[in-house]
CSV table of C-alpha atoms and ligand atoms in Angstrom, one decimal:
chain,number,residue,atom,x,y,z
E,1,UNK,CA,116.8,128.8,36.6
E,2,UNK,CA,117.9,125.8,34.6
E,3,UNK,CA,115.5,123.0,33.7
E,4,UNK,CA,116.3,119.3,34.0
E,5,UNK,CA,116.1,117.8,30.5
E,6,UNK,CA,114.7,114.4,31.6
E,7,UNK,CA,113.2,112.7,34.6
E,8,UNK,CA,115.7,111.5,37.2
E,9,UNK,CA,117.2,108.1,36.6
E,10,UNK,CA,116.1,105.7,39.4
E,11,UNK,CA,118.0,102.6,40.6
E,12,UNK,CA,115.7,100.8,42.9
E,13,UNK,CA,116.8,98.9,46.1
E,14,UNK,CA,116.7,95.1,45.6
E,15,UNK,CA,114.7,94.6,48.9
E,16,UNK,CA,113.2,97.4,51.0
E,17,UNK,CA,114.3,97.6,54.6
E,18,UNK,CA,111.0,99.2,55.8
E,19,UNK,CA,110.0,96.0,57.7
E,20,UNK,CA,112.9,96.6,60.1
E,21,UNK,CA,111.3,99.9,61.3
E,22,UNK,CA,109.1,100.0,64.4
E,23,UNK,CA,106.8,102.9,63.4
E,24,UNK,CA,105.3,103.0,66.9
E,25,UNK,CA,108.7,103.8,68.5
E,26,UNK,CA,110.6,106.0,66.0
E,27,UNK,CA,113.9,107.4,67.1
E,28,UNK,CA,115.2,110.5,65.3
E,29,UNK,CA,117.7,109.4,62.6
E,30,UNK,CA,117.8,105.7,63.5
E,31,UNK,CA,116.5,104.4,60.2
E,32,UNK,CA,117.3,105.9,56.8
E,33,UNK,CA,114.8,105.3,54.1
E,34,UNK,CA,115.6,103.0,51.1
E,35,UNK,CA,116.8,105.5,48.6
E,36,UNK,CA,118.8,108.7,48.3
E,37,UNK,CA,119.1,111.4,45.7
E,38,UNK,CA,122.7,112.2,44.7
E,39,UNK,CA,124.5,114.6,42.3
E,40,UNK,CA,128.1,115.5,41.9
E,41,UNK,CA,129.7,118.7,41.0
E,42,UNK,CA,133.0,118.9,39.0
E,43,UNK,CA,134.4,121.0,36.2
E,44,UNK,CA,132.2,124.0,37.3
E,45,UNK,CA,128.9,122.2,36.8
E,46,UNK,CA,126.4,119.9,38.5
E,47,UNK,CA,125.9,116.5,36.9
E,48,UNK,CA,122.4,115.1,36.5
E,49,UNK,CA,121.0,114.0,39.9
E,50,UNK,CA,119.9,110.4,40.2
E,51,UNK,CA,118.1,108.2,42.7
E,52,UNK,CA,120.0,105.2,44.1
E,53,UNK,CA,119.7,102.8,47.0
E,54,UNK,CA,120.8,104.5,50.3
E,55,UNK,CA,124.2,103.3,51.2
E,56,UNK,CA,127.8,104.1,52.0
E,57,UNK,CA,130.0,106.3,49.8
E,58,UNK,CA,133.5,105.8,48.7
E,59,UNK,CA,135.6,108.7,49.9
E,60,UNK,CA,139.2,109.9,50.2
E,61,UNK,CA,140.7,110.5,53.6
E,62,UNK,CA,141.9,113.7,52.0
E,63,UNK,CA,138.4,114.8,51.1
E,64,UNK,CA,138.3,118.6,51.8
E,65,UNK,CA,135.1,118.6,53.8
E,66,UNK,CA,136.8,116.6,56.5
E,67,UNK,CA,139.6,119.0,56.9
E,68,UNK,CA,138.3,122.4,56.3
E,69,UNK,CA,134.6,122.0,57.0
E,70,UNK,CA,132.9,123.0,53.7
E,71,UNK,CA,129.7,121.1,54.6
E,72,UNK,CA,126.1,122.4,54.9
E,73,UNK,CA,122.7,120.8,55.3
E,74,UNK,CA,119.0,121.4,55.5
E,75,UNK,CA,116.1,119.9,57.6
E,76,UNK,CA,112.6,119.6,56.1
E,77,UNK,CA,109.6,117.4,56.8
E,78,UNK,CA,107.1,115.5,54.7
E,79,UNK,CA,103.7,114.6,56.3
E,80,UNK,CA,101.0,112.1,55.5
E,81,UNK,CA,97.9,114.2,55.0
E,82,UNK,CA,94.5,113.1,56.1
E,83,UNK,CA,93.5,112.2,52.5
E,84,UNK,CA,96.7,110.1,52.1
E,85,UNK,CA,98.7,112.6,50.0
E,86,UNK,CA,102.2,113.4,50.9
E,87,UNK,CA,103.0,117.0,51.9
E,88,UNK,CA,106.5,118.5,51.9
E,89,UNK,CA,106.3,121.6,54.1
E,90,UNK,CA,107.7,124.8,52.6
E,91,UNK,CA,110.5,123.2,50.4
E,92,UNK,CA,111.1,126.5,48.5
E,93,UNK,CA,111.7,128.4,51.8
E,94,UNK,CA,114.2,125.7,52.8
E,95,UNK,CA,115.8,125.9,49.3
E,96,UNK,CA,116.3,129.7,49.8
E,97,UNK,CA,118.1,129.0,53.1
E,98,UNK,CA,120.2,126.3,51.5
E,99,UNK,CA,121.4,128.8,48.9
E,100,UNK,CA,122.4,131.2,51.6
E,101,UNK,CA,124.4,128.5,53.4
E,102,UNK,CA,126.1,127.5,50.2
E,103,UNK,CA,127.0,131.0,49.4
E,104,UNK,CA,128.5,131.7,52.9
E,105,UNK,CA,130.6,128.5,52.6
E,106,UNK,CA,131.9,129.3,49.1
E,107,UNK,CA,130.1,126.3,47.7
E,108,UNK,CA,128.4,126.2,44.3
E,109,UNK,CA,124.7,127.2,43.9
E,110,UNK,CA,122.2,124.4,43.3
E,111,UNK,CA,119.5,125.1,40.7
E,112,UNK,CA,116.0,125.2,42.2
E,113,UNK,CA,114.6,122.7,39.7
E,114,UNK,CA,117.4,120.2,40.5
E,115,UNK,CA,116.6,120.6,44.2
E,116,UNK,CA,112.9,120.3,43.9
E,117,UNK,CA,112.9,117.5,41.3
E,118,UNK,CA,115.4,115.4,43.3
E,119,UNK,CA,113.2,115.9,46.4
E,120,UNK,CA,109.9,115.2,44.6
E,121,UNK,CA,111.2,112.0,42.9
E,122,UNK,CA,112.8,110.7,46.0
E,123,UNK,CA,109.8,111.3,48.3
E,124,UNK,CA,107.4,109.9,45.8
E,125,UNK,CA,109.5,106.7,45.5
E,126,UNK,CA,109.9,106.3,49.3
E,127,UNK,CA,106.4,107.5,50.2
E,128,UNK,CA,105.7,104.3,52.2
E,129,UNK,CA,108.3,105.7,54.7
E,130,UNK,CA,106.2,108.7,55.6
E,131,UNK,CA,104.6,107.8,58.9
E,132,UNK,CA,101.0,108.6,59.5
E,133,UNK,CA,100.6,108.8,63.3
E,134,UNK,CA,100.0,112.3,64.8
E,135,UNK,CA,103.2,114.4,65.2
E,136,UNK,CA,105.2,112.0,63.1
E,137,UNK,CA,106.8,112.8,59.7
E,138,UNK,CA,109.6,111.9,57.3
E,139,UNK,CA,112.5,114.2,58.2
E,140,UNK,CA,114.3,115.1,55.0
E,141,UNK,CA,118.0,115.8,55.2
E,142,UNK,CA,119.7,117.4,52.1
E,143,UNK,CA,123.5,117.8,52.6
E,144,UNK,CA,126.2,119.3,50.4
E,145,UNK,CA,129.9,118.8,51.1
E,146,UNK,CA,133.3,119.3,49.5
E,147,UNK,CA,134.4,116.0,48.0
E,148,UNK,CA,137.7,116.9,46.3
E,149,UNK,CA,140.7,114.9,47.5
E,150,UNK,CA,143.4,117.4,48.3
E,151,UNK,CA,145.1,118.6,51.5
E,152,UNK,CA,145.8,122.1,50.3
E,153,UNK,CA,143.8,124.8,52.1
E,154,UNK,CA,141.5,125.8,49.4
E,155,UNK,CA,137.9,126.1,48.2
E,156,UNK,CA,137.0,122.7,46.8
E,157,UNK,CA,136.4,122.2,43.1
E,158,UNK,CA,134.2,119.1,43.7
E,159,UNK,CA,131.1,118.5,45.8
E,160,UNK,CA,128.4,116.0,46.5
E,161,UNK,CA,124.7,116.8,47.0
E,162,UNK,CA,122.7,114.1,48.7
E,163,UNK,CA,119.2,114.0,50.0
E,164,UNK,CA,118.3,111.2,52.5
E,165,UNK,CA,115.2,110.7,54.8
E,166,UNK,CA,114.5,109.3,58.2
E,167,UNK,CA,111.0,108.7,59.7
E,168,UNK,CA,110.6,110.5,63.0
E,169,UNK,CA,108.0,110.7,65.8
E,170,UNK,CA,107.4,113.7,67.9
E,171,UNK,CA,111.0,115.0,68.5
E,172,UNK,CA,111.0,115.3,72.3
E,173,UNK,CA,107.9,114.9,74.4
E,174,UNK,CA,109.5,116.2,77.6
E,175,UNK,CA,109.6,120.0,78.0
E,176,UNK,CA,113.2,121.3,77.7
E,177,UNK,CA,115.5,122.4,80.6
E,178,UNK,CA,117.8,125.1,79.2
E,179,UNK,CA,120.9,126.7,80.5
E,180,UNK,CA,121.8,130.2,79.5
E,181,UNK,CA,125.4,130.0,78.2
E,182,UNK,CA,127.7,132.7,79.6
E,183,UNK,CA,131.1,131.2,78.8
E,184,UNK,CA,131.1,129.6,75.4
E,185,UNK,CA,129.8,130.9,72.0
E,186,UNK,CA,128.2,129.1,69.1
E,187,UNK,CA,129.1,131.8,66.7
E,188,UNK,CA,129.7,135.5,66.5
E,189,UNK,CA,128.1,138.3,64.4
E,190,UNK,CA,129.8,138.1,61.0
E,191,UNK,CA,130.4,134.3,61.5
E,192,UNK,CA,128.4,131.4,60.1
E,193,UNK,CA,125.5,131.3,62.7
E,194,UNK,CA,122.8,132.1,60.1
E,195,UNK,CA,124.0,129.3,57.8
E,196,UNK,CA,123.2,125.7,58.4
E,197,UNK,CA,126.8,124.6,58.2
E,198,UNK,CA,128.0,121.5,59.9
E,199,UNK,CA,130.6,123.2,62.0
E,200,UNK,CA,128.0,125.2,63.9
E,201,UNK,CA,126.7,122.0,65.4
E,202,UNK,CA,130.1,120.3,66.0
E,203,UNK,CA,131.3,123.4,67.9
E,204,UNK,CA,128.2,123.4,70.1
E,205,UNK,CA,128.6,119.8,71.3
E,206,UNK,CA,131.2,120.5,74.1
E,207,UNK,CA,129.2,123.3,75.9
E,208,UNK,CA,126.0,121.2,75.4
E,209,UNK,CA,127.7,118.2,77.0
E,210,UNK,CA,128.8,120.3,80.0
E,211,UNK,CA,125.2,121.5,80.4
E,212,UNK,CA,123.9,117.9,80.1
E,213,UNK,CA,126.2,116.8,82.9
E,214,UNK,CA,124.6,119.6,85.0
E,215,UNK,CA,121.1,118.2,84.2
E,216,UNK,CA,120.1,120.5,81.3
E,217,UNK,CA,119.0,119.4,77.8
E,218,UNK,CA,120.4,122.3,75.7
E,219,UNK,CA,122.1,125.6,76.1
E,220,UNK,CA,120.4,129.0,75.2
E,221,UNK,CA,123.2,130.8,73.2
E,222,UNK,CA,123.8,134.4,74.0
E,223,UNK,CA,125.7,137.1,72.1
E,224,UNK,CA,129.4,136.6,71.7
E,225,UNK,CA,130.5,140.0,73.2
E,226,UNK,CA,129.1,140.0,76.7
E,227,UNK,CA,126.5,137.1,76.8
E,228,UNK,CA,123.9,139.8,77.5
E,229,UNK,CA,121.4,139.1,74.8
E,230,UNK,CA,119.8,135.7,73.8
E,231,UNK,CA,120.2,134.3,70.3
E,232,UNK,CA,118.8,130.8,69.8
E,233,UNK,CA,119.1,127.3,71.1
E,234,UNK,CA,121.1,125.8,68.3
E,235,UNK,CA,118.6,123.2,67.4
E,236,UNK,CA,115.7,125.7,67.4
E,237,UNK,CA,114.8,129.4,67.7
E,238,UNK,CA,113.4,130.7,70.9
E,239,UNK,CA,110.1,132.6,71.4
E,240,UNK,CA,108.5,134.3,74.4
E,241,UNK,CA,105.0,135.5,75.2
E,242,UNK,CA,105.5,138.8,77.0
E,243,UNK,CA,102.4,140.6,78.2
E,244,UNK,CA,100.4,139.1,75.4
E,245,UNK,CA,102.9,139.8,72.6
E,246,UNK,CA,104.9,137.2,70.8
E,247,UNK,CA,108.5,138.3,71.1
E,248,UNK,CA,111.6,136.6,69.5
E,249,UNK,CA,115.2,137.7,68.9
E,250,UNK,CA,115.5,139.7,65.8
E,251,UNK,CA,117.5,137.9,63.1
E,252,UNK,CA,121.2,138.8,62.7
E,253,UNK,CA,124.2,136.9,61.2
E,254,UNK,CA,124.5,134.8,64.4
E,255,UNK,CA,120.9,133.4,64.3
E,256,UNK,CA,119.4,130.8,62.0
E,257,UNK,CA,116.4,132.1,60.0
E,258,UNK,CA,114.2,129.2,61.1
E,259,UNK,CA,111.3,128.2,58.8
E,260,UNK,CA,109.2,127.2,61.8
E,261,UNK,CA,110.0,130.6,63.4
E,262,UNK,CA,108.8,132.3,60.2
E,263,UNK,CA,105.7,130.2,60.0
E,264,UNK,CA,104.8,130.9,63.6
E,265,UNK,CA,105.3,134.7,63.3
E,266,UNK,CA,102.9,134.7,60.2
E,267,UNK,CA,100.3,132.5,62.0
E,268,UNK,CA,100.5,134.6,65.2
E,269,UNK,CA,99.6,137.8,63.3
E,270,UNK,CA,96.6,135.9,61.7
E,271,UNK,CA,95.6,134.9,65.2
E,272,UNK,CA,95.5,138.6,66.1
E,273,UNK,CA,98.6,138.5,68.2
E,274,UNK,CA,101.2,141.3,68.0
E,275,UNK,CA,104.7,140.0,67.1
E,276,UNK,CA,107.9,141.7,68.0
E,277,UNK,CA,111.4,140.9,66.7
E,278,UNK,CA,114.0,142.6,68.8
E,279,UNK,CA,116.9,142.1,71.1
E,280,UNK,CA,116.0,140.3,74.4
E,281,UNK,CA,118.4,140.6,77.3
E,282,UNK,CA,119.1,137.9,79.7
E,283,UNK,CA,118.1,140.3,82.5
E,284,UNK,CA,114.8,140.9,80.8
E,285,UNK,CA,114.2,137.2,80.6
E,286,UNK,CA,115.0,136.7,84.4
E,287,UNK,CA,113.0,139.8,85.5
E,288,UNK,CA,110.0,138.9,83.2
E,289,UNK,CA,109.8,135.3,84.5
E,290,UNK,CA,110.0,136.6,88.1
E,291,UNK,CA,107.4,139.3,87.6
E,292,UNK,CA,105.0,137.1,85.6
E,293,UNK,CA,105.3,139.3,82.5
E,294,UNK,CA,106.6,136.4,80.5
E,295,UNK,CA,103.9,133.8,80.4
E,296,UNK,CA,105.4,131.4,77.8
E,297,UNK,CA,108.7,130.4,76.5
E,298,UNK,CA,109.2,127.8,73.8
E,299,UNK,CA,111.4,126.6,71.0
E,300,UNK,CA,110.6,126.6,67.3
E,301,UNK,CA,112.4,124.3,64.8
E,302,UNK,CA,111.8,121.9,62.0
E,303,UNK,CA,112.8,118.8,64.1
E,304,UNK,CA,111.4,120.2,67.4
E,305,UNK,CA,108.3,121.8,65.9
E,306,UNK,CA,107.0,123.8,68.9
E,307,UNK,CA,108.9,122.7,72.0
E,308,UNK,CA,107.8,123.8,75.4
E,309,UNK,CA,110.5,125.0,77.8
E,310,UNK,CA,110.1,124.0,81.4
E,311,UNK,CA,113.0,125.6,83.1
E,312,UNK,CA,115.8,128.0,82.5
E,313,UNK,CA,119.1,128.3,84.4
E,314,UNK,CA,120.2,131.9,84.4
E,315,UNK,CA,123.7,132.6,86.0
E,316,UNK,CA,123.5,129.4,88.0
E,317,UNK,CA,119.9,129.9,89.2
E,318,UNK,CA,117.0,127.7,88.0
E,319,UNK,CA,113.9,129.5,87.1
E,320,UNK,CA,110.6,127.7,86.3
E,321,UNK,CA,108.6,128.6,83.2
E,322,UNK,CA,104.8,128.4,83.5
E,323,UNK,CA,103.3,125.2,82.1
E,324,UNK,CA,101.8,125.6,78.7
E,325,UNK,CA,98.1,124.5,78.9
E,326,UNK,CA,95.8,123.7,76.0
E,327,UNK,CA,94.8,127.4,75.8
E,328,UNK,CA,98.4,128.6,75.6
E,329,UNK,CA,99.6,130.3,72.4
E,330,UNK,CA,102.2,127.6,71.7
E,331,UNK,CA,99.6,124.8,71.9
E,332,UNK,CA,97.2,126.7,69.7
E,333,UNK,CA,99.8,127.6,67.0
E,334,UNK,CA,101.1,124.0,67.1
E,335,UNK,CA,97.6,122.7,66.3
E,336,UNK,CA,97.2,125.3,63.6
E,337,UNK,CA,100.5,124.2,62.0
E,338,UNK,CA,99.5,120.6,62.2
E,339,UNK,CA,96.1,121.4,60.7
E,340,UNK,CA,97.6,123.1,57.7
E,341,UNK,CA,100.1,120.3,57.2
E,342,UNK,CA,97.5,117.7,57.4
E,343,UNK,CA,95.1,119.5,55.0
E,344,UNK,CA,92.5,120.1,57.7
E,345,UNK,CA,93.0,123.9,57.7
E,346,UNK,CA,93.3,125.9,54.5
E,347,UNK,CA,96.8,126.5,53.2
E,348,UNK,CA,96.4,130.2,52.4
E,349,UNK,CA,100.2,130.8,52.1
E,350,UNK,CA,100.9,128.0,49.7
E,351,UNK,CA,103.2,126.3,52.2
E,352,UNK,CA,102.2,122.7,51.3
E,353,UNK,CA,104.0,121.0,48.4
E,354,UNK,CA,101.7,118.1,47.8
E,355,UNK,CA,102.6,114.8,46.1
E,356,UNK,CA,99.6,112.8,45.1
P,401,COI,C1,116.2,120.9,62.3
P,401,COI,O1,115.4,121.3,63.1
P,401,COI,O2,116.0,120.6,61.1
P,401,COI,C2,117.6,120.9,62.6
P,401,COI,O3,118.4,120.9,61.7
P,401,COI,C3,118.0,120.7,64.1
P,401,COI,C4,118.8,119.5,64.4
P,401,COI,C5,118.0,118.2,64.1
P,401,COI,C6,120.1,119.5,63.7
C-alpha cells in the first residue's frame, strides 16, 4: 500500500450550487455536489488525486472507454449521523469490490490510501450536501474509465478516476413489480456479472424497457443456460424468507457481491436467523409463493437499501408477494442498518467511517 505524500490539493468552486437543490424532493442523480475528486493514470502510474469543482471534462471521440467499454464504477453512501458527524458506510468493502472490477476489466489497481483520502477529503469538503432526513443520504459514485485516445482494439494505457456525489432520498417508496427474465441474459458465468462494469447496465436496459412496457419495474435475471435459477435484479441482490430462513442466491461470477447483501446476512445471523446461500430455482420460487413457504421477498442494494417486492411475474403469470409489515424481517433489518448508520446502535463490525 502506498501512502500519499501530502494532503490533496483543493480548488474550490467560486459559488456553491447547493441553493438550487430541493432537499425535500430529492431525485436520484439529479444534482451533483459542488466538487469532484480526480486523478489520471499514464506512464504506468497514477498521478496525485486532487479536488476540483464538479464540471465537464474534455475528451477525445476516440477515447477507448467509449468504444471498447473499459469503464467500471462503485456506489456508496454517506449519512448524516444523529450527532451531526458524517458516516461513509463500509468504504473499505466497496474498495475491495472496486479492485475486483478493475482487475476483471484489465484496468490499473488504485492504491487504497489514494481511494480513501480522495473520498475523505471530498466528503469533508462537500459535507453540507449530505441530507439529514430519514432514509436520505449522499450517494457516492466513484468511476474509472479508459481515457486514451486511440481506435485500436487494445487495453488502454491511460485512465481517469473520478468521485462525484449526489444527494438522494429514499430510492423508491413503491414496492417493486418484477418480471422473471426467460429470454435475455444480463451476463453469463465467466462473464463480467460480478464486476461493476458499465456494460452490465447498458446491456440490461433493453430487456428492462420491454418489462416496463408490460407494467413491471425491473427484471429478475436468471442463469444464462436455461433460465432456471435466479441470479439478481441488476440494481440489487434478491433475498427470500423461506420457512423462517433467510435464503439468497449463492454468489458466482454472474452475481454482484452486494455490500448491502453482505451486511444483511451478517445482521440476520446476529438476529438469530439462519442464513442460506444456495441456488434458488424459478420453480421453487413459484411453488414457495403458492404454498406460503416463502413469506418475504425483497431486494438489497446500496441505492435501493432494502426494497420490498410486491409482485413477481413468472412465465407470464403474476404472483403476489405477501406485504411486509413492521414485524417482517426486512423491516427489522432495515431499521437495524439505519440505526447503525445513524450511530443509534453500536457499530460492532467497524462498518462506519466517521468524518467529524
Ligand atoms: C447501487 O446500488 O449502488 C447501484 O449501483 C445500482 C444502480 C444505482 C446502478
